mmCIF file of N, CA and C in Angstrom:
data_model
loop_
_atom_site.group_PDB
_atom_site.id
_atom_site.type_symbol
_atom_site.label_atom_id
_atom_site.label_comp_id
_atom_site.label_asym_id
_atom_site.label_seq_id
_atom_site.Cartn_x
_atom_site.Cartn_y
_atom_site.Cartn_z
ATOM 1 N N UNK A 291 14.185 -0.489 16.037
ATOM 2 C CA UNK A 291 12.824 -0.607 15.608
ATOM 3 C C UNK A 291 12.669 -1.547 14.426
ATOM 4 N N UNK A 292 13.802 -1.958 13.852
ATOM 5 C CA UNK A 292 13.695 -2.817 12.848
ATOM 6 C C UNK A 292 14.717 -3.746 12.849
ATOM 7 N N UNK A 293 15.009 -4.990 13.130
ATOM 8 C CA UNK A 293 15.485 -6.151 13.301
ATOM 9 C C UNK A 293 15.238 -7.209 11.541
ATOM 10 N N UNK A 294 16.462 -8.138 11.738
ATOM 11 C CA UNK A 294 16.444 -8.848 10.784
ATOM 12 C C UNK A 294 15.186 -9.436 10.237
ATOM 13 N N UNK A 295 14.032 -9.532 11.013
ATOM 14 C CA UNK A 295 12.721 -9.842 10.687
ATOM 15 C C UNK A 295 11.652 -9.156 10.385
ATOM 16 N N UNK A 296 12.378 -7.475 9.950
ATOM 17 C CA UNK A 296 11.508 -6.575 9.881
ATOM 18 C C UNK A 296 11.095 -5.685 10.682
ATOM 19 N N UNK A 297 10.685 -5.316 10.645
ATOM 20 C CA UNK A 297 10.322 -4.034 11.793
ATOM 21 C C UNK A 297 9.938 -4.643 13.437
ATOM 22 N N UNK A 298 9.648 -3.929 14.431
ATOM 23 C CA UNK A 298 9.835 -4.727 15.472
ATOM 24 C C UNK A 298 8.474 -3.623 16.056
ATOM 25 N N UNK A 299 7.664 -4.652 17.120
ATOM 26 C CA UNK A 299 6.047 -4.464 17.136
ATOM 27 C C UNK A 299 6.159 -2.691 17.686
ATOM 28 N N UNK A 300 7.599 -2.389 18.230
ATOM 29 C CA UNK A 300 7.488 -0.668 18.670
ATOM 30 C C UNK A 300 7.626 0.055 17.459
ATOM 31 N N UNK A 301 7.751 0.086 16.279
ATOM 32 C CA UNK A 301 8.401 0.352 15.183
ATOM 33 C C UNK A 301 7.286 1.110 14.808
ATOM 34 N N UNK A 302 6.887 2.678 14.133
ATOM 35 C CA UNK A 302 5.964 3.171 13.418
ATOM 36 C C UNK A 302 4.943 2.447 12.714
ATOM 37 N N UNK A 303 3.729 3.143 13.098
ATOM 38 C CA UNK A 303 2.705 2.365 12.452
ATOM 39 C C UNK A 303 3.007 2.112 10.732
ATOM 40 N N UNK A 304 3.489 3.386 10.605
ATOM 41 C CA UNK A 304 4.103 3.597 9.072
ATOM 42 C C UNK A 304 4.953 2.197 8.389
ATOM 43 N N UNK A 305 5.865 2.151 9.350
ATOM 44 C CA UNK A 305 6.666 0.787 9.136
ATOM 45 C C UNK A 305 6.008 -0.460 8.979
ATOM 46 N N UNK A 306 5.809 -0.578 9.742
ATOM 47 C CA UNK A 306 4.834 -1.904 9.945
ATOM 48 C C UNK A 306 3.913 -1.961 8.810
ATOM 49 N N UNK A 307 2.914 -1.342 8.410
ATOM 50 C CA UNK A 307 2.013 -1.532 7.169
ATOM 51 C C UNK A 307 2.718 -1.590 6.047
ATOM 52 N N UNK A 308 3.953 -0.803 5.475
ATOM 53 C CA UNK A 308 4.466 -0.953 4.463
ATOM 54 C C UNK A 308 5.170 -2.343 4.143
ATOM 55 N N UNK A 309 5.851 -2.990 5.978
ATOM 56 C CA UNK A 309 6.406 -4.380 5.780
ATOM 57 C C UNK A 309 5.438 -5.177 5.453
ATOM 58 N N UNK A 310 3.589 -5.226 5.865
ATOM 59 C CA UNK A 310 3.144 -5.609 5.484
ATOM 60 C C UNK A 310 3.601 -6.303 3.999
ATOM 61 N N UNK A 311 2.982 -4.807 3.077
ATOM 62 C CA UNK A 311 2.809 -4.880 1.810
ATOM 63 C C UNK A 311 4.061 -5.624 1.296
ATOM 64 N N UNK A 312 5.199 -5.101 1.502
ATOM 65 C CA UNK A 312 6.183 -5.703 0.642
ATOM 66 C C UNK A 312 6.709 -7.224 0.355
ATOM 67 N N UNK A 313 5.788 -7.573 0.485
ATOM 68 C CA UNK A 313 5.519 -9.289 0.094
ATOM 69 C C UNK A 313 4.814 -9.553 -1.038
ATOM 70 N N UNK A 314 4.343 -8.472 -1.587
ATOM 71 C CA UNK A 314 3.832 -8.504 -2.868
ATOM 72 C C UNK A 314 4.841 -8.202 -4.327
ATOM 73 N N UNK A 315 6.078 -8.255 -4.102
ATOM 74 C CA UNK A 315 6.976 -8.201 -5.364
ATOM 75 C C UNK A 315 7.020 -6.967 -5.555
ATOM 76 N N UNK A 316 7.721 -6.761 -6.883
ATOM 77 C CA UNK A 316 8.253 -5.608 -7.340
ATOM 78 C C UNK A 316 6.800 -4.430 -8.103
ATOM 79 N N UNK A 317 5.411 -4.764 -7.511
ATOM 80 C CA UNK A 317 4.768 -3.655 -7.531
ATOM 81 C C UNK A 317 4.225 -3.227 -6.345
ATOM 82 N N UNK A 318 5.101 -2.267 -6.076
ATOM 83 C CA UNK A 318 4.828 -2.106 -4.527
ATOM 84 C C UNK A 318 4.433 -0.151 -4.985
ATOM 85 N N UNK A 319 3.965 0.456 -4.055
ATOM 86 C CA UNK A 319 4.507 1.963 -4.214
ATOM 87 C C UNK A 319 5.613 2.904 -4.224
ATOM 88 N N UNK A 320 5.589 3.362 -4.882
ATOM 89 C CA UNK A 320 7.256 4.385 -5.019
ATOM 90 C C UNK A 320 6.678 5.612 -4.523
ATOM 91 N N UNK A 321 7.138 5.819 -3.472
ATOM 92 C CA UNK A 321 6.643 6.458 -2.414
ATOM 93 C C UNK A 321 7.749 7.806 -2.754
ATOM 94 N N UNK A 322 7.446 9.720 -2.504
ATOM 95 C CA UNK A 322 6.302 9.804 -2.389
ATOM 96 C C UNK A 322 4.683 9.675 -3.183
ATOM 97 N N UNK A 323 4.975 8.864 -4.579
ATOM 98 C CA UNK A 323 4.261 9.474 -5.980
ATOM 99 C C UNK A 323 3.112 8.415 -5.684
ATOM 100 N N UNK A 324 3.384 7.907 -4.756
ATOM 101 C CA UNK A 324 2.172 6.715 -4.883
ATOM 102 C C UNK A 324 1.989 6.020 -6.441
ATOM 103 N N UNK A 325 2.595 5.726 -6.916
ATOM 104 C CA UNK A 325 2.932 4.714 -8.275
ATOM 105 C C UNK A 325 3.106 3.577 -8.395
ATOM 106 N N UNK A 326 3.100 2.843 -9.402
ATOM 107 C CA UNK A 326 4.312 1.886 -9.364
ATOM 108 C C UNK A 326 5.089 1.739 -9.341
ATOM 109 N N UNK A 327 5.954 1.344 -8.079
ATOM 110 C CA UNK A 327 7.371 1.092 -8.996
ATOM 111 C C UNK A 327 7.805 0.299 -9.716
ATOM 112 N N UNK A 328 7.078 -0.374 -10.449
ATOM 113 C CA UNK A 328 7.694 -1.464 -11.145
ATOM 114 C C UNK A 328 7.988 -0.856 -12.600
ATOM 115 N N UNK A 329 9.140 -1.013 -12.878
ATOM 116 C CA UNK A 329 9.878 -0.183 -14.124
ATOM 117 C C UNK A 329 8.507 -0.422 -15.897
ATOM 118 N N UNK A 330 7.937 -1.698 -15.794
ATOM 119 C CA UNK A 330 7.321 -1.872 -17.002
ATOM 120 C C UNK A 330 5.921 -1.431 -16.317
ATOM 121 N N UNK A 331 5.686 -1.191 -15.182
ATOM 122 C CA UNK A 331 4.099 -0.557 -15.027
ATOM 123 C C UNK A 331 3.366 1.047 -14.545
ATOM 124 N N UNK A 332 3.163 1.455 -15.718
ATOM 125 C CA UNK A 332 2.646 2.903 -15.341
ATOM 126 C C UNK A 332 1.393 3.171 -14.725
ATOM 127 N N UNK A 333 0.553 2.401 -14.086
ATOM 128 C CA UNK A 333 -0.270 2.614 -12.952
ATOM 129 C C UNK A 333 0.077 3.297 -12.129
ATOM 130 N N UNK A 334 -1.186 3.776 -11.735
ATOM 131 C CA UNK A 334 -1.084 4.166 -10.401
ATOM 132 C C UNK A 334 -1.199 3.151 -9.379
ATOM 133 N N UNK A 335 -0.508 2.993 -7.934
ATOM 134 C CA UNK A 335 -0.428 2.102 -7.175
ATOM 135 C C UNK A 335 -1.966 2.393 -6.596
ATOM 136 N N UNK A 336 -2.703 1.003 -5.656
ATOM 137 C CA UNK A 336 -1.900 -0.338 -6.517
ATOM 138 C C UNK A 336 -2.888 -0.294 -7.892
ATOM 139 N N UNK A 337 -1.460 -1.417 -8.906
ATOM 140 C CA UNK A 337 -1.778 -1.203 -9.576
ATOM 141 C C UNK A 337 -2.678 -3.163 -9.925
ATOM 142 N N UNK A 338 -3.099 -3.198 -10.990
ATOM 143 C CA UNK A 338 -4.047 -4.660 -11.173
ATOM 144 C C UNK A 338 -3.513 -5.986 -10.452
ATOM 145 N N UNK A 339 -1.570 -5.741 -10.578
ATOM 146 C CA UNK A 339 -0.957 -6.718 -10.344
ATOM 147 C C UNK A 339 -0.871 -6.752 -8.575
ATOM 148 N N UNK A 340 -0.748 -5.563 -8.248
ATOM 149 C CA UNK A 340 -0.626 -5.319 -7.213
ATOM 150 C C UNK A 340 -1.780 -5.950 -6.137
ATOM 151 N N UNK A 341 -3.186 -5.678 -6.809
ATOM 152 C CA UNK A 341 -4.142 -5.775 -6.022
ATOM 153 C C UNK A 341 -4.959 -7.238 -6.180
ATOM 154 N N UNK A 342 -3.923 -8.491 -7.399
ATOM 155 C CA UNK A 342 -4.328 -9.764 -7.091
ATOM 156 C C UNK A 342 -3.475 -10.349 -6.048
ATOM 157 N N UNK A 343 -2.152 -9.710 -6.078
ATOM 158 C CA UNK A 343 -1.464 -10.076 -5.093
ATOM 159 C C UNK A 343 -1.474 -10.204 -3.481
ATOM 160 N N UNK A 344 -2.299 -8.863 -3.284
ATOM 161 C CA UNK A 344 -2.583 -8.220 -2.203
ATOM 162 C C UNK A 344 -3.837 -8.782 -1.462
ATOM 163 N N UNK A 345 -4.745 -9.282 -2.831
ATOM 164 C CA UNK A 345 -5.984 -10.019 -2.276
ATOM 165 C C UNK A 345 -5.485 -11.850 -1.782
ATOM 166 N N UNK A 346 -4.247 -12.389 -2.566
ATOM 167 C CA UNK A 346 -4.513 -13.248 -2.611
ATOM 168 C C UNK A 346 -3.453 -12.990 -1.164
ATOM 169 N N UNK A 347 -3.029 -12.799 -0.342
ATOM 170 C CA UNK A 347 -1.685 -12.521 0.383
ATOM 171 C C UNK A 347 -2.589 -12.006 1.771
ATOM 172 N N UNK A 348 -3.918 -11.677 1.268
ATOM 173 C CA UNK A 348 -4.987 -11.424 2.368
ATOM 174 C C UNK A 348 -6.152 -13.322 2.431
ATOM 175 N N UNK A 349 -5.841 -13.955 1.630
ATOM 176 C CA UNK A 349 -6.595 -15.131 1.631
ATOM 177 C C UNK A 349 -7.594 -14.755 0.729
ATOM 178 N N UNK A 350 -8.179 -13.752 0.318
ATOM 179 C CA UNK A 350 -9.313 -13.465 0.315
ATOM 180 C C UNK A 350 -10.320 -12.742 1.103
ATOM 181 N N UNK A 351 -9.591 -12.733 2.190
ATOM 182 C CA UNK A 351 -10.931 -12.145 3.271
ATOM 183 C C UNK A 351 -10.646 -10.215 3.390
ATOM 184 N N UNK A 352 -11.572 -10.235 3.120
ATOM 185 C CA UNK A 352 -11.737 -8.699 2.635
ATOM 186 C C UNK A 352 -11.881 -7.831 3.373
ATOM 187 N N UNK A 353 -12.015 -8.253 4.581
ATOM 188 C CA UNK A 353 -11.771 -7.304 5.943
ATOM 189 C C UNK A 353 -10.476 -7.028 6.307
ATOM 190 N N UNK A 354 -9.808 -8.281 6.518
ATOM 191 C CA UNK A 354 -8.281 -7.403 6.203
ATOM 192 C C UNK A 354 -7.808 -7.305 5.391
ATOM 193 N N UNK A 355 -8.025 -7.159 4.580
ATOM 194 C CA UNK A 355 -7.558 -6.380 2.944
ATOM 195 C C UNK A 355 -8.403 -5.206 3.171
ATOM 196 N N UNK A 356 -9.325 -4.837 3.577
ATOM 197 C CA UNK A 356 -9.688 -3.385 3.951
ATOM 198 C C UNK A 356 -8.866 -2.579 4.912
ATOM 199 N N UNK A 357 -8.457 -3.482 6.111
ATOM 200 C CA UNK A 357 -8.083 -2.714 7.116
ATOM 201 C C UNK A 357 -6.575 -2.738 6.795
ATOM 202 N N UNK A 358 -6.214 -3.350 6.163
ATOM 203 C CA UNK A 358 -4.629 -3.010 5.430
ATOM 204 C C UNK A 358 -4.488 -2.247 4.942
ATOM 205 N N UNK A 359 -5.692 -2.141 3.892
ATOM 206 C CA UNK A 359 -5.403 -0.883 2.659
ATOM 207 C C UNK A 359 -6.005 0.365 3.258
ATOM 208 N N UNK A 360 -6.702 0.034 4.031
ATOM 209 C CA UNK A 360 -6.980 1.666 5.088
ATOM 210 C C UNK A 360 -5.783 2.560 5.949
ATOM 211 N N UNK A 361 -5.219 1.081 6.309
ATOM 212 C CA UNK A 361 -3.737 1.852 6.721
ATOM 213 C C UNK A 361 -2.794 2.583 6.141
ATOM 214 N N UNK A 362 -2.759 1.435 4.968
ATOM 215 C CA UNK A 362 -1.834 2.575 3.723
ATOM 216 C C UNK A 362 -2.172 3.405 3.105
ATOM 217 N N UNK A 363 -3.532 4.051 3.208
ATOM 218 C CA UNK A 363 -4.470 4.955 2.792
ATOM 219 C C UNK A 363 -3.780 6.278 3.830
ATOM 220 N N UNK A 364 -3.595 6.308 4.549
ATOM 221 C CA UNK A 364 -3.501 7.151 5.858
ATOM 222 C C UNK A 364 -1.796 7.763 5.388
ATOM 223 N N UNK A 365 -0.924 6.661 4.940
ATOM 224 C CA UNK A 365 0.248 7.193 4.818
ATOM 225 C C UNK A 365 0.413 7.564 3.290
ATOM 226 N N UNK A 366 -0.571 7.044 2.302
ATOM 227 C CA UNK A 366 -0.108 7.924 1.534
ATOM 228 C C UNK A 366 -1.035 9.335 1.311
ATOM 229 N N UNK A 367 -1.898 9.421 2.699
ATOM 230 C CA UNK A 367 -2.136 10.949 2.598
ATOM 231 C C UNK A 367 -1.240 11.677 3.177
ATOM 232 N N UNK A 368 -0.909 10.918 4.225
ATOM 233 C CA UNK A 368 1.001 12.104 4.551
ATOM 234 C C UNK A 368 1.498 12.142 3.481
ATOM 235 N N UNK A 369 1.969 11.542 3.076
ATOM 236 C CA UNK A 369 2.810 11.745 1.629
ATOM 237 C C UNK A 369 2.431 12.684 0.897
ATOM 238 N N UNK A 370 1.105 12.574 0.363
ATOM 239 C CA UNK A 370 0.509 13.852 -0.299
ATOM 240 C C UNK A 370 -0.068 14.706 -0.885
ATOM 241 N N UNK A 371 -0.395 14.968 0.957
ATOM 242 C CA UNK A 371 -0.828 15.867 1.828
ATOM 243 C C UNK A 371 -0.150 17.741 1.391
ATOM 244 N N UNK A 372 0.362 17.728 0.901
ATOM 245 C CA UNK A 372 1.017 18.775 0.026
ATOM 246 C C UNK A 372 1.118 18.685 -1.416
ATOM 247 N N UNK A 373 1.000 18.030 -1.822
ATOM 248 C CA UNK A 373 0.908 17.508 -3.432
ATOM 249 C C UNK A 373 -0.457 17.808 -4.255
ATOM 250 N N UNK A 374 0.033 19.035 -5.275
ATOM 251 C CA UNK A 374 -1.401 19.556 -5.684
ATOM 252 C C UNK A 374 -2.030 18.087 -6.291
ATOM 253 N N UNK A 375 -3.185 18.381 -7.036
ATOM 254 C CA UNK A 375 -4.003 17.461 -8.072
ATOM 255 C C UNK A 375 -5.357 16.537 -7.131
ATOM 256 N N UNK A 376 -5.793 16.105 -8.184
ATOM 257 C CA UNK A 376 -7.287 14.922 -7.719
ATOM 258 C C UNK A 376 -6.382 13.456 -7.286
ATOM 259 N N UNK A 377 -6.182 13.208 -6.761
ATOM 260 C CA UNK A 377 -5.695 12.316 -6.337
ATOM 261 C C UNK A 377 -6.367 10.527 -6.258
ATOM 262 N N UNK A 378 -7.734 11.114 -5.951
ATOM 263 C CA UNK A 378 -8.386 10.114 -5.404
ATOM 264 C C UNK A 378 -8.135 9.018 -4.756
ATOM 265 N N UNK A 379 -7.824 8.780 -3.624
ATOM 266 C CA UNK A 379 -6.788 7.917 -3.142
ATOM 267 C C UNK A 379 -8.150 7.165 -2.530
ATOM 268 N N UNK A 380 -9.025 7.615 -1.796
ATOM 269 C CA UNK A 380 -10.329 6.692 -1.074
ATOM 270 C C UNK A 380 -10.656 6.229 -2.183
ATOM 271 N N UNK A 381 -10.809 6.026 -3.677
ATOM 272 C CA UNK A 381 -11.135 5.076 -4.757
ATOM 273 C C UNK A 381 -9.929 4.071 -5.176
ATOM 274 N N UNK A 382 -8.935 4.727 -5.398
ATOM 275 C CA UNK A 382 -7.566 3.935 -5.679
ATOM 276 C C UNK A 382 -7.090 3.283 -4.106
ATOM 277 N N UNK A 383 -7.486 3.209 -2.922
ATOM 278 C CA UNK A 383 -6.792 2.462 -2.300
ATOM 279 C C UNK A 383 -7.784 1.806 -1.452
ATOM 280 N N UNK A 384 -9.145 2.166 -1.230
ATOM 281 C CA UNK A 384 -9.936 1.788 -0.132
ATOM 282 C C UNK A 384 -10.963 1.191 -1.295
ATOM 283 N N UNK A 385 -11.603 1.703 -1.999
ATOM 284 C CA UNK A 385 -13.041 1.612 -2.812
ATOM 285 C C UNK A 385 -13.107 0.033 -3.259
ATOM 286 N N UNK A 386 -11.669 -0.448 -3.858
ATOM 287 C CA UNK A 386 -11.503 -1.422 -4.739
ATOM 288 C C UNK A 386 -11.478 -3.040 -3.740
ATOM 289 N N UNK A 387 -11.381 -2.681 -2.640
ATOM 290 C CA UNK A 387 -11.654 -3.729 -1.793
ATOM 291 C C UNK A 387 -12.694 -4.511 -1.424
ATOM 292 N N UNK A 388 -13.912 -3.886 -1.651
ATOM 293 C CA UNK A 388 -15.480 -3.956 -1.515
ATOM 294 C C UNK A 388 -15.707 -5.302 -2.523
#
C-alpha cells in the first residue's frame, strides 16, 4: 500500500491525506495530540507556519485547501475521538480556510 512514491492509490484514505500534508516541513501534526511537532513550536496544529505552507502548497485555491483540511479533520477526530477536553477541531482545522 505504500511504495517508494508514497502511498499507493489502494492505500487508506488515512494515508493518503497525511502524504498529502507532509510536504509542508517539519510542522506537520504529532499525531495522536494533534500539535506541532516541530520541537520550537507550541501550537496547536496547524499551526501559522503550517497553514502558509499549506495554503501556498494548495496554490491558493481554497477549495482544495478545504477539501484537504476536511480530510484531515475526519482523522484527527479518530484520533480524538476518546480524548477528553474542547478541542475545537471544526475551527482549528476547517474554519481557517474560508
Amino acid at each position: 500500500m505504500v511504495d517508494e512514491h508514497g502511498p499507493t492509490p489502494d492505500a487508506p484514505a488515512v494515508m493518503r491525506t497525511l502524504a498529502r500534508i507532509a510536504g509542508i516541513g517539519r510542522h506537520l501534526p504529532d499525531r495522536p495530540s494533534w500539535r506541532c511537532a516541530a520541537p520550537d513550536c507550541p501550537d496547536p496544529w496547524p499551526c501559522p507556519h503550517a497553514r502558509v505552507k499549506l495554503t501556498a502548497d494548495a496554490c491558493g485555491d481554497r477549495i482544495l485547501l478545504s477539501i484537504t483540511m476536511a480530510e484531515v479533520l475526519n482523522v484527527a477526530v479518530a484520533d480524538l475521538i476518546d480524548v477528553p477536553g474542547d478541542h475545537d477541531l471544526f475551527r482549528r482545522l476547517l474554519a481557517w480556510t474560508r
